PDB file of C-alpha atoms in Angstrom:
ATOM      1  CA  GLU Z 185      50.059   0.019  19.980  1.00 95.00           C
ATOM      2  CA  VAL Z 186      47.607  -2.195  18.118  1.00 97.00           C
ATOM      3  CA  GLN Z 187      44.373  -0.396  17.317  1.00 98.00           C
ATOM      4  CA  LEU Z 188      41.303  -1.801  15.606  1.00 98.00           C
ATOM      5  CA  LEU Z 189      38.407   0.515  14.815  1.00 98.00           C
ATOM      6  CA  GLU Z 190      35.167  -0.953  13.519  1.00 98.00           C
ATOM      7  CA  SER Z 191      32.513   1.002  11.663  1.00 98.00           C
ATOM      8  CA  GLY Z 192      29.495   0.450   9.457  1.00 98.00           C
ATOM      9  CA  GLY Z 193      27.005  -0.906  11.946  1.00 97.00           C
ATOM     10  CA  GLY Z 194      23.453   0.337  12.179  1.00 98.00           C
ATOM     11  CA  LEU Z 195      19.774  -0.515  11.945  1.00 98.00           C
ATOM     12  CA  VAL Z 196      18.721  -2.592   8.947  1.00 98.00           C
ATOM     13  CA  GLU Z 197      15.522  -4.399   8.018  1.00 98.00           C
ATOM     14  CA  PRO Z 198      15.398  -8.172   7.735  1.00 98.00           C
ATOM     15  CA  GLY Z 199      16.700  -9.211   4.335  1.00 98.00           C
ATOM     16  CA  GLY Z 200      18.873  -6.125   4.070  1.00 98.00           C
ATOM     17  CA  SER Z 201      22.622  -5.687   3.758  1.00 98.00           C
ATOM     18  CA  LEU Z 202      25.434  -3.932   5.593  1.00 98.00           C
ATOM     19  CA  ARG Z 203      29.178  -3.748   5.142  1.00 98.00           C
ATOM     20  CA  LEU Z 204      31.330  -3.529   8.227  1.00 98.00           C
ATOM     21  CA  SER Z 205      34.858  -2.162   8.150  1.00 98.00           C
ATOM     22  CA  CYS Z 206      37.749  -2.487  10.573  1.00 98.00           C
ATOM     23  CA  ALA Z 207      40.644  -0.057  10.252  1.00 98.00           C
ATOM     24  CA  ALA Z 208      43.849  -1.473  11.709  1.00 98.00           C
ATOM     25  CA  SER Z 209      47.003   0.278  12.896  1.00 98.00           C
ATOM     26  CA  GLY Z 210      50.008  -0.327  15.094  1.00 98.00           C
ATOM     27  CA  PHE Z 211      51.099  -3.597  13.474  1.00 98.00           C
ATOM     28  CA  THR Z 212      51.938  -5.014  10.056  1.00 98.00           C
ATOM     29  CA  PHE Z 213      48.389  -5.737   8.942  1.00 98.00           C
ATOM     30  CA  SER Z 214      49.392  -7.817   5.934  1.00 98.00           C
ATOM     31  CA  SER Z 215      51.282 -10.272   8.163  1.00 98.00           C
ATOM     32  CA  TYR Z 216      48.340 -11.441  10.250  1.00 98.00           C
ATOM     33  CA  ALA Z 217      45.055 -13.231   9.800  1.00 98.00           C
ATOM     34  CA  MET Z 218      41.975 -11.381  10.981  1.00 98.00           C
ATOM     35  CA  THR Z 219      38.665 -12.445  12.445  1.00 98.00           C
ATOM     36  CA  TRP Z 220      35.128 -11.255  13.130  1.00 98.00           C
ATOM     37  CA  VAL Z 221      33.452 -12.303  16.392  1.00 98.00           C
ATOM     38  CA  ARG Z 222      29.973 -11.229  17.417  1.00 98.00           C
ATOM     39  CA  GLN Z 223      28.120 -10.895  20.683  1.00 98.00           C
ATOM     40  CA  ALA Z 224      24.343 -10.731  20.826  1.00 97.00           C
ATOM     41  CA  PRO Z 225      22.970  -8.376  23.494  1.00 95.00           C
ATOM     42  CA  GLY Z 226      23.581  -9.870  26.928  1.00 93.00           C
ATOM     43  CA  LYS Z 227      24.985 -13.068  25.429  1.00 95.00           C
ATOM     44  CA  GLY Z 228      28.317 -14.762  24.887  1.00 96.00           C
ATOM     45  CA  LEU Z 229      30.850 -14.704  22.065  1.00 98.00           C
ATOM     46  CA  GLU Z 230      30.371 -16.338  18.663  1.00 98.00           C
ATOM     47  CA  TRP Z 231      33.088 -16.685  16.029  1.00 98.00           C
ATOM     48  CA  VAL Z 232      31.746 -15.485  12.663  1.00 98.00           C
ATOM     49  CA  SER Z 233      34.533 -15.525  10.085  1.00 98.00           C
ATOM     50  CA  GLY Z 234      38.282 -15.462   9.607  1.00 98.00           C
ATOM     51  CA  ILE Z 235      40.630 -14.605   6.762  1.00 98.00           C
ATOM     52  CA  SER Z 236      44.296 -15.375   6.185  1.00 97.00           C
ATOM     53  CA  ASP Z 237      46.987 -12.708   5.951  1.00 97.00           C
ATOM     54  CA  SER Z 238      46.929 -12.589   2.168  1.00 97.00           C
ATOM     55  CA  GLY Z 239      43.168 -12.885   1.903  1.00 96.00           C
ATOM     56  CA  GLY Z 240      43.553 -16.119  -0.004  1.00 96.00           C
ATOM     57  CA  SER Z 241      41.682 -18.245   2.525  1.00 96.00           C
ATOM     58  CA  ALA Z 242      38.417 -17.415   4.252  1.00 97.00           C
ATOM     59  CA  TYR Z 243      36.389 -19.346   6.785  1.00 96.00           C
ATOM     60  CA  TYR Z 244      32.834 -18.986   8.034  1.00 97.00           C
ATOM     61  CA  ALA Z 245      30.536 -20.195  10.766  1.00 97.00           C
ATOM     62  CA  ASP Z 246      27.675 -22.313   9.435  1.00 97.00           C
ATOM     63  CA  SER Z 247      25.206 -19.676  10.638  1.00 97.00           C
ATOM     64  CA  VAL Z 248      26.538 -17.098   8.158  1.00 98.00           C
ATOM     65  CA  THR Z 249      27.865 -19.210   5.284  1.00 98.00           C
ATOM     66  CA  GLY Z 250      26.411 -18.056   1.981  1.00 97.00           C
ATOM     67  CA  ARG Z 251      25.244 -14.738   3.441  1.00 98.00           C
ATOM     68  CA  PHE Z 252      28.419 -13.078   4.773  1.00 98.00           C
ATOM     69  CA  THR Z 253      31.677 -12.442   2.955  1.00 98.00           C
ATOM     70  CA  ILE Z 254      34.925 -11.501   4.659  1.00 98.00           C
ATOM     71  CA  SER Z 255      37.615  -9.640   2.761  1.00 98.00           C
ATOM     72  CA  ARG Z 256      40.594  -7.403   3.350  1.00 98.00           C
ATOM     73  CA  ASP Z 257      42.536  -4.662   1.605  1.00 98.00           C
ATOM     74  CA  ASN Z 258      46.116  -4.862   2.779  1.00 98.00           C
ATOM     75  CA  SER Z 259      46.989  -1.621   0.989  1.00 98.00           C
ATOM     76  CA  LYS Z 260      44.442   0.165   3.182  1.00 98.00           C
ATOM     77  CA  ASN Z 261      45.002  -1.870   6.369  1.00 98.00           C
ATOM     78  CA  THR Z 262      41.296  -2.581   6.447  1.00 98.00           C
ATOM     79  CA  LEU Z 263      39.169  -5.663   7.077  1.00 98.00           C
ATOM     80  CA  TYR Z 264      35.611  -5.955   5.821  1.00 98.00           C
ATOM     81  CA  LEU Z 265      32.508  -8.024   6.436  1.00 98.00           C
ATOM     82  CA  GLN Z 266      29.780  -7.869   3.804  1.00 98.00           C
ATOM     83  CA  MET Z 267      26.543  -9.039   5.367  1.00 98.00           C
ATOM     84  CA  ASN Z 268      23.601  -9.898   3.129  1.00 98.00           C
ATOM     85  CA  SER Z 269      20.172 -11.425   3.769  1.00 98.00           C
ATOM     86  CA  LEU Z 270      20.332 -10.240   7.346  1.00 98.00           C
ATOM     87  CA  ARG Z 271      18.120 -11.874   9.957  1.00 98.00           C
ATOM     88  CA  ALA Z 272      16.951 -10.816  13.391  1.00 98.00           C
ATOM     89  CA  GLU Z 273      19.335 -13.361  14.912  1.00 98.00           C
ATOM     90  CA  ASP Z 274      22.286 -11.503  13.356  1.00 98.00           C
ATOM     91  CA  THR Z 275      21.652  -8.619  15.782  1.00 98.00           C
ATOM     92  CA  ALA Z 276      24.862  -8.268  17.755  1.00 98.00           C
ATOM     93  CA  LEU Z 277      27.943  -6.255  18.520  1.00 98.00           C
ATOM     94  CA  TYR Z 278      30.491  -7.218  15.884  1.00 98.00           C
ATOM     95  CA  TYR Z 279      34.121  -7.248  16.949  1.00 98.00           C
ATOM     96  CA  CYS Z 280      37.115  -7.245  14.681  1.00 98.00           C
ATOM     97  CA  ALA Z 281      40.064  -9.168  16.132  1.00 98.00           C
ATOM     98  CA  LYS Z 282      43.674  -9.707  15.154  1.00 98.00           C
ATOM     99  CA  ASP Z 283      44.834 -13.304  14.994  1.00 97.00           C
ATOM    100  CA  SER Z 284      48.103 -14.393  16.566  1.00 95.00           C
ATOM    101  CA  GLY Z 285      49.239 -15.922  13.257  1.00 94.00           C
ATOM    102  CA  LYS Z 286      48.868 -15.824   9.515  1.00 96.00           C
ATOM    103  CA  ILE Z 287      46.506 -18.554   8.476  1.00 93.00           C
ATOM    104  CA  ALA Z 288      43.292 -18.024  10.500  1.00 92.00           C
ATOM    105  CA  GLN Z 289      43.483 -21.604  11.692  1.00 92.00           C
ATOM    106  CA  ARG Z 290      44.268 -22.675  15.243  1.00 93.00           C
ATOM    107  CA  GLU Z 291      45.151 -19.161  16.372  1.00 94.00           C
ATOM    108  CA  VAL Z 292      44.027 -17.020  19.255  1.00 96.00           C
ATOM    109  CA  PHE Z 293      42.593 -13.529  18.975  1.00 97.00           C
ATOM    110  CA  ASP Z 294      45.163 -11.353  20.665  1.00 97.00           C
ATOM    111  CA  HIS Z 295      43.741  -7.883  20.075  1.00 98.00           C
ATOM    112  CA  TRP Z 296      40.133  -6.747  19.702  1.00 98.00           C
ATOM    113  CA  GLY Z 297      38.372  -3.610  18.574  1.00 98.00           C
ATOM    114  CA  GLN Z 298      35.531  -2.021  20.520  1.00 98.00           C
ATOM    115  CA  GLY Z 299      32.876  -3.340  18.186  1.00 98.00           C
ATOM    116  CA  THR Z 300      30.123  -1.962  15.966  1.00 98.00           C
ATOM    117  CA  LEU Z 301      26.471  -2.673  16.673  1.00 98.00           C
ATOM    118  CA  VAL Z 302      24.263  -4.263  14.049  1.00 98.00           C
ATOM    119  CA  THR Z 303      20.532  -4.290  14.693  1.00 98.00           C
ATOM    120  CA  VAL Z 304      18.240  -6.207  12.347  1.00 98.00           C
ATOM    121  CA  SER Z 305      14.642  -5.194  12.876  1.00 97.00           C
ATOM    122  CA  SER Z 306      11.627  -3.956  10.987  1.00 96.00           C
TER     123      SER Z 306
ATOM    124  CA  GLU F 153      30.970 -28.508  16.854  1.00 96.00           C
ATOM    125  CA  ILE F 154      32.803 -28.601  20.178  1.00 97.00           C
ATOM    126  CA  VAL F 155      30.612 -27.303  23.010  1.00 98.00           C
ATOM    127  CA  LEU F 156      32.244 -25.581  25.974  1.00 97.00           C
ATOM    128  CA  THR F 157      30.407 -25.492  29.294  1.00 98.00           C
ATOM    129  CA  GLN F 158      31.670 -23.129  31.955  1.00 98.00           C
ATOM    130  CA  SER F 159      30.937 -23.341  35.653  1.00 96.00           C
ATOM    131  CA  PRO F 160      29.858 -21.775  37.813  1.00 97.00           C
ATOM    132  CA  GLY F 161      27.781 -19.183  36.008  1.00 97.00           C
ATOM    133  CA  SER F 162      28.604 -16.673  38.717  1.00 97.00           C
ATOM    134  CA  LEU F 163      31.255 -16.647  41.381  1.00 96.00           C
ATOM    135  CA  PHE F 164      31.041 -14.337  44.385  1.00 97.00           C
ATOM    136  CA  LEU F 165      34.424 -13.665  45.986  1.00 97.00           C
ATOM    137  CA  SER F 166      36.264 -10.986  47.910  1.00 96.00           C
ATOM    138  CA  PRO F 167      39.452  -9.186  46.827  1.00 96.00           C
ATOM    139  CA  GLY F 168      42.468 -11.247  47.845  1.00 96.00           C
ATOM    140  CA  GLU F 169      40.659 -14.570  47.505  1.00 97.00           C
ATOM    141  CA  ARG F 170      41.508 -17.252  44.964  1.00 97.00           C
ATOM    142  CA  ALA F 171      39.187 -17.812  41.995  1.00 97.00           C
ATOM    143  CA  THR F 172      38.871 -21.130  40.206  1.00 98.00           C
ATOM    144  CA  LEU F 173      36.865 -21.176  36.976  1.00 97.00           C
ATOM    145  CA  SER F 174      36.003 -24.363  35.141  1.00 97.00           C
ATOM    146  CA  CYS F 175      35.568 -25.076  31.430  1.00 97.00           C
ATOM    147  CA  ARG F 176      34.436 -28.483  30.223  1.00 97.00           C
ATOM    148  CA  THR F 177      34.637 -29.393  26.528  1.00 97.00           C
ATOM    149  CA  SER F 178      32.421 -31.867  24.689  1.00 97.00           C
ATOM    150  CA  GLN F 179      35.457 -33.482  23.057  1.00 96.00           C
ATOM    151  CA  SER F 180      38.919 -34.144  24.358  1.00 96.00           C
ATOM    152  CA  LEU F 181      41.385 -31.402  23.460  1.00 94.00           C
ATOM    153  CA  SER F 182      45.012 -30.604  23.985  1.00 93.00           C
ATOM    154  CA  ILE F 183      45.416 -27.676  26.370  1.00 92.00           C
ATOM    155  CA  THR F 184      47.526 -26.196  23.600  1.00 94.00           C
ATOM    156  CA  TYR F 185      44.264 -25.170  21.953  1.00 96.00           C
ATOM    157  CA  VAL F 186      42.422 -23.665  24.912  1.00 96.00           C
ATOM    158  CA  ALA F 187      42.340 -19.924  25.601  1.00 97.00           C
ATOM    159  CA  TRP F 188      40.775 -17.674  28.195  1.00 97.00           C
ATOM    160  CA  TYR F 189      39.479 -14.135  27.692  1.00 98.00           C
ATOM    161  CA  GLN F 190      38.361 -11.463  30.143  1.00 98.00           C
ATOM    162  CA  GLN F 191      35.551  -9.022  29.386  1.00 98.00           C
ATOM    163  CA  LYS F 192      34.601  -6.056  31.516  1.00 97.00           C
ATOM    164  CA  PRO F 193      31.279  -4.216  31.120  1.00 95.00           C
ATOM    165  CA  GLY F 194      31.206  -2.086  27.994  1.00 94.00           C
ATOM    166  CA  GLN F 195      34.618  -3.326  26.874  1.00 97.00           C
ATOM    167  CA  ALA F 196      35.919  -5.725  24.286  1.00 97.00           C
ATOM    168  CA  PRO F 197      37.228  -9.118  25.355  1.00 98.00           C
ATOM    169  CA  ARG F 198      40.914  -9.307  26.197  1.00 98.00           C
ATOM    170  CA  LEU F 199      43.115 -12.352  25.711  1.00 98.00           C
ATOM    171  CA  LEU F 200      44.477 -13.634  29.026  1.00 97.00           C
ATOM    172  CA  ILE F 201      45.898 -17.123  28.627  1.00 96.00           C
ATOM    173  CA  TYR F 202      46.440 -19.606  25.817  1.00 95.00           C
ATOM    174  CA  GLY F 203      48.204 -22.885  25.421  1.00 88.00           C
ATOM    175  CA  ALA F 204      49.494 -24.698  28.485  1.00 70.00           C
ATOM    176  CA  SER F 205      49.729 -21.482  30.472  1.00 79.00           C
ATOM    177  CA  THR F 206      51.058 -18.792  28.210  1.00 93.00           C
ATOM    178  CA  ARG F 207      49.966 -15.381  29.402  1.00 96.00           C
ATOM    179  CA  ALA F 208      49.248 -12.702  26.849  1.00 96.00           C
ATOM    180  CA  THR F 209      51.284  -9.524  26.889  1.00 94.00           C
ATOM    181  CA  GLY F 210      50.774  -7.530  30.057  1.00 95.00           C
ATOM    182  CA  ILE F 211      48.793 -10.201  31.893  1.00 96.00           C
ATOM    183  CA  PRO F 212      49.994 -10.566  35.495  1.00 96.00           C
ATOM    184  CA  ASP F 213      51.221 -13.895  36.830  1.00 95.00           C
ATOM    185  CA  ARG F 214      48.309 -14.251  39.245  1.00 96.00           C
ATOM    186  CA  PHE F 215      46.442 -15.648  36.211  1.00 97.00           C
ATOM    187  CA  SER F 216      47.192 -19.241  35.260  1.00 95.00           C
ATOM    188  CA  GLY F 217      45.622 -21.992  33.186  1.00 95.00           C
ATOM    189  CA  SER F 218      45.664 -25.738  33.585  1.00 95.00           C
ATOM    190  CA  GLY F 219      43.824 -28.896  32.620  1.00 95.00           C
ATOM    191  CA  SER F 220      43.704 -31.752  30.184  1.00 95.00           C
ATOM    192  CA  GLY F 221      41.284 -33.860  28.200  1.00 95.00           C
ATOM    193  CA  THR F 222      37.892 -32.248  28.637  1.00 97.00           C
ATOM    194  CA  ASP F 223      38.442 -30.274  31.848  1.00 97.00           C
ATOM    195  CA  PHE F 224      40.263 -26.971  31.967  1.00 96.00           C
ATOM    196  CA  THR F 225      40.684 -24.379  34.689  1.00 96.00           C
ATOM    197  CA  LEU F 226      41.514 -20.704  34.915  1.00 97.00           C
ATOM    198  CA  SER F 227      42.894 -19.735  38.288  1.00 96.00           C
ATOM    199  CA  ILE F 228      43.345 -16.258  39.689  1.00 97.00           C
ATOM    200  CA  SER F 229      45.565 -16.563  42.739  1.00 95.00           C
ATOM    201  CA  ARG F 230      44.582 -13.358  44.549  1.00 96.00           C
ATOM    202  CA  LEU F 231      41.731 -11.323  43.176  1.00 97.00           C
ATOM    203  CA  GLU F 232      42.430  -7.657  42.559  1.00 97.00           C
ATOM    204  CA  PRO F 233      39.564  -5.148  42.197  1.00 96.00           C
ATOM    205  CA  GLU F 234      40.179  -4.973  38.434  1.00 96.00           C
ATOM    206  CA  ASP F 235      39.694  -8.748  38.057  1.00 97.00           C
ATOM    207  CA  PHE F 236      35.947  -8.659  38.624  1.00 96.00           C
ATOM    208  CA  ALA F 237      34.643  -9.372  35.142  1.00 97.00           C
ATOM    209  CA  VAL F 238      33.267 -12.081  32.878  1.00 98.00           C
ATOM    210  CA  TYR F 239      35.644 -14.802  31.742  1.00 98.00           C
ATOM    211  CA  TYR F 240      35.248 -16.918  28.620  1.00 98.00           C
ATOM    212  CA  CYS F 241      37.085 -20.060  27.622  1.00 97.00           C
ATOM    213  CA  GLN F 242      37.607 -20.825  23.936  1.00 97.00           C
ATOM    214  CA  GLN F 243      38.805 -23.786  21.926  1.00 97.00           C
ATOM    215  CA  PHE F 244      40.784 -23.317  18.744  1.00 96.00           C
ATOM    216  CA  ALA F 245      41.527 -26.959  18.013  1.00 95.00           C
ATOM    217  CA  ARG F 246      38.705 -27.642  15.579  1.00 95.00           C
ATOM    218  CA  SER F 247      36.642 -25.243  13.502  1.00 93.00           C
ATOM    219  CA  PRO F 248      34.251 -23.683  14.227  1.00 96.00           C
ATOM    220  CA  TRP F 249      36.162 -22.041  17.033  1.00 97.00           C
ATOM    221  CA  THR F 250      33.769 -21.960  19.980  1.00 97.00           C
ATOM    222  CA  PHE F 251      33.469 -20.162  23.298  1.00 98.00           C
ATOM    223  CA  GLY F 252      31.935 -21.078  26.609  1.00 98.00           C
ATOM    224  CA  GLN F 253      28.972 -19.101  27.884  1.00 98.00           C
ATOM    225  CA  GLY F 254      31.073 -17.258  30.433  1.00 98.00           C
ATOM    226  CA  THR F 255      31.630 -17.107  34.195  1.00 98.00           C
ATOM    227  CA  LYS F 256      30.987 -13.811  35.950  1.00 98.00           C
ATOM    228  CA  VAL F 257      33.278 -13.102  38.878  1.00 98.00           C
ATOM    229  CA  GLU F 258      31.517 -10.710  41.212  1.00 97.00           C
ATOM    230  CA  ILE F 259      32.414  -8.968  44.431  1.00 93.00           C
ATOM    231  CA  LYS F 260      30.973 -10.613  47.535  1.00 91.00           C
TER     232      LYS F 260
END
């Protein structure tokens, strides 16, 4: 059974940093691209970033480019999202999702974690 | 960026009825690159349908997708109690991958 467990969320002041983690199990992690999707309180879904199976290619939404960095450690079956220069509008539940393919392009998100909440506020 | 507009915002139906949810895209897309997700309160989204009408693992055949161009539809043939939820369409044809704002299917 595919399991994705996010951690690392919390309360941070504007301008601060957080690193989210997503521990994966139940599938061959190194064979699939991975994605972060966020959901602001009471709002819809927003794609944030994706990374290929090897970690060699990474993609970002314009809203986070230059501030967020996605990475993965295939030896630890873990996905990361380093978030810097956080803003109030980054407040959301951050979901880790498994892609249906390898390249993080034109793929659906076929399994999701339960999310970790990031709150940016002074 | 491709904008997805879902309608209606809310749909009030009874168990056993048919649900028809609409998703309109700001650019023409192949249905190959349209997906639908279900989200229940306090839960993560779950992939339902992608491509022409490919159901994700474990999704019952009362769920189906259709459409072309800029108009796409998720149909639920006979609503079961567990189907009352929010449904999102998504396009994965052109980055950034975008979602609609959601349609909430509620019990009448």
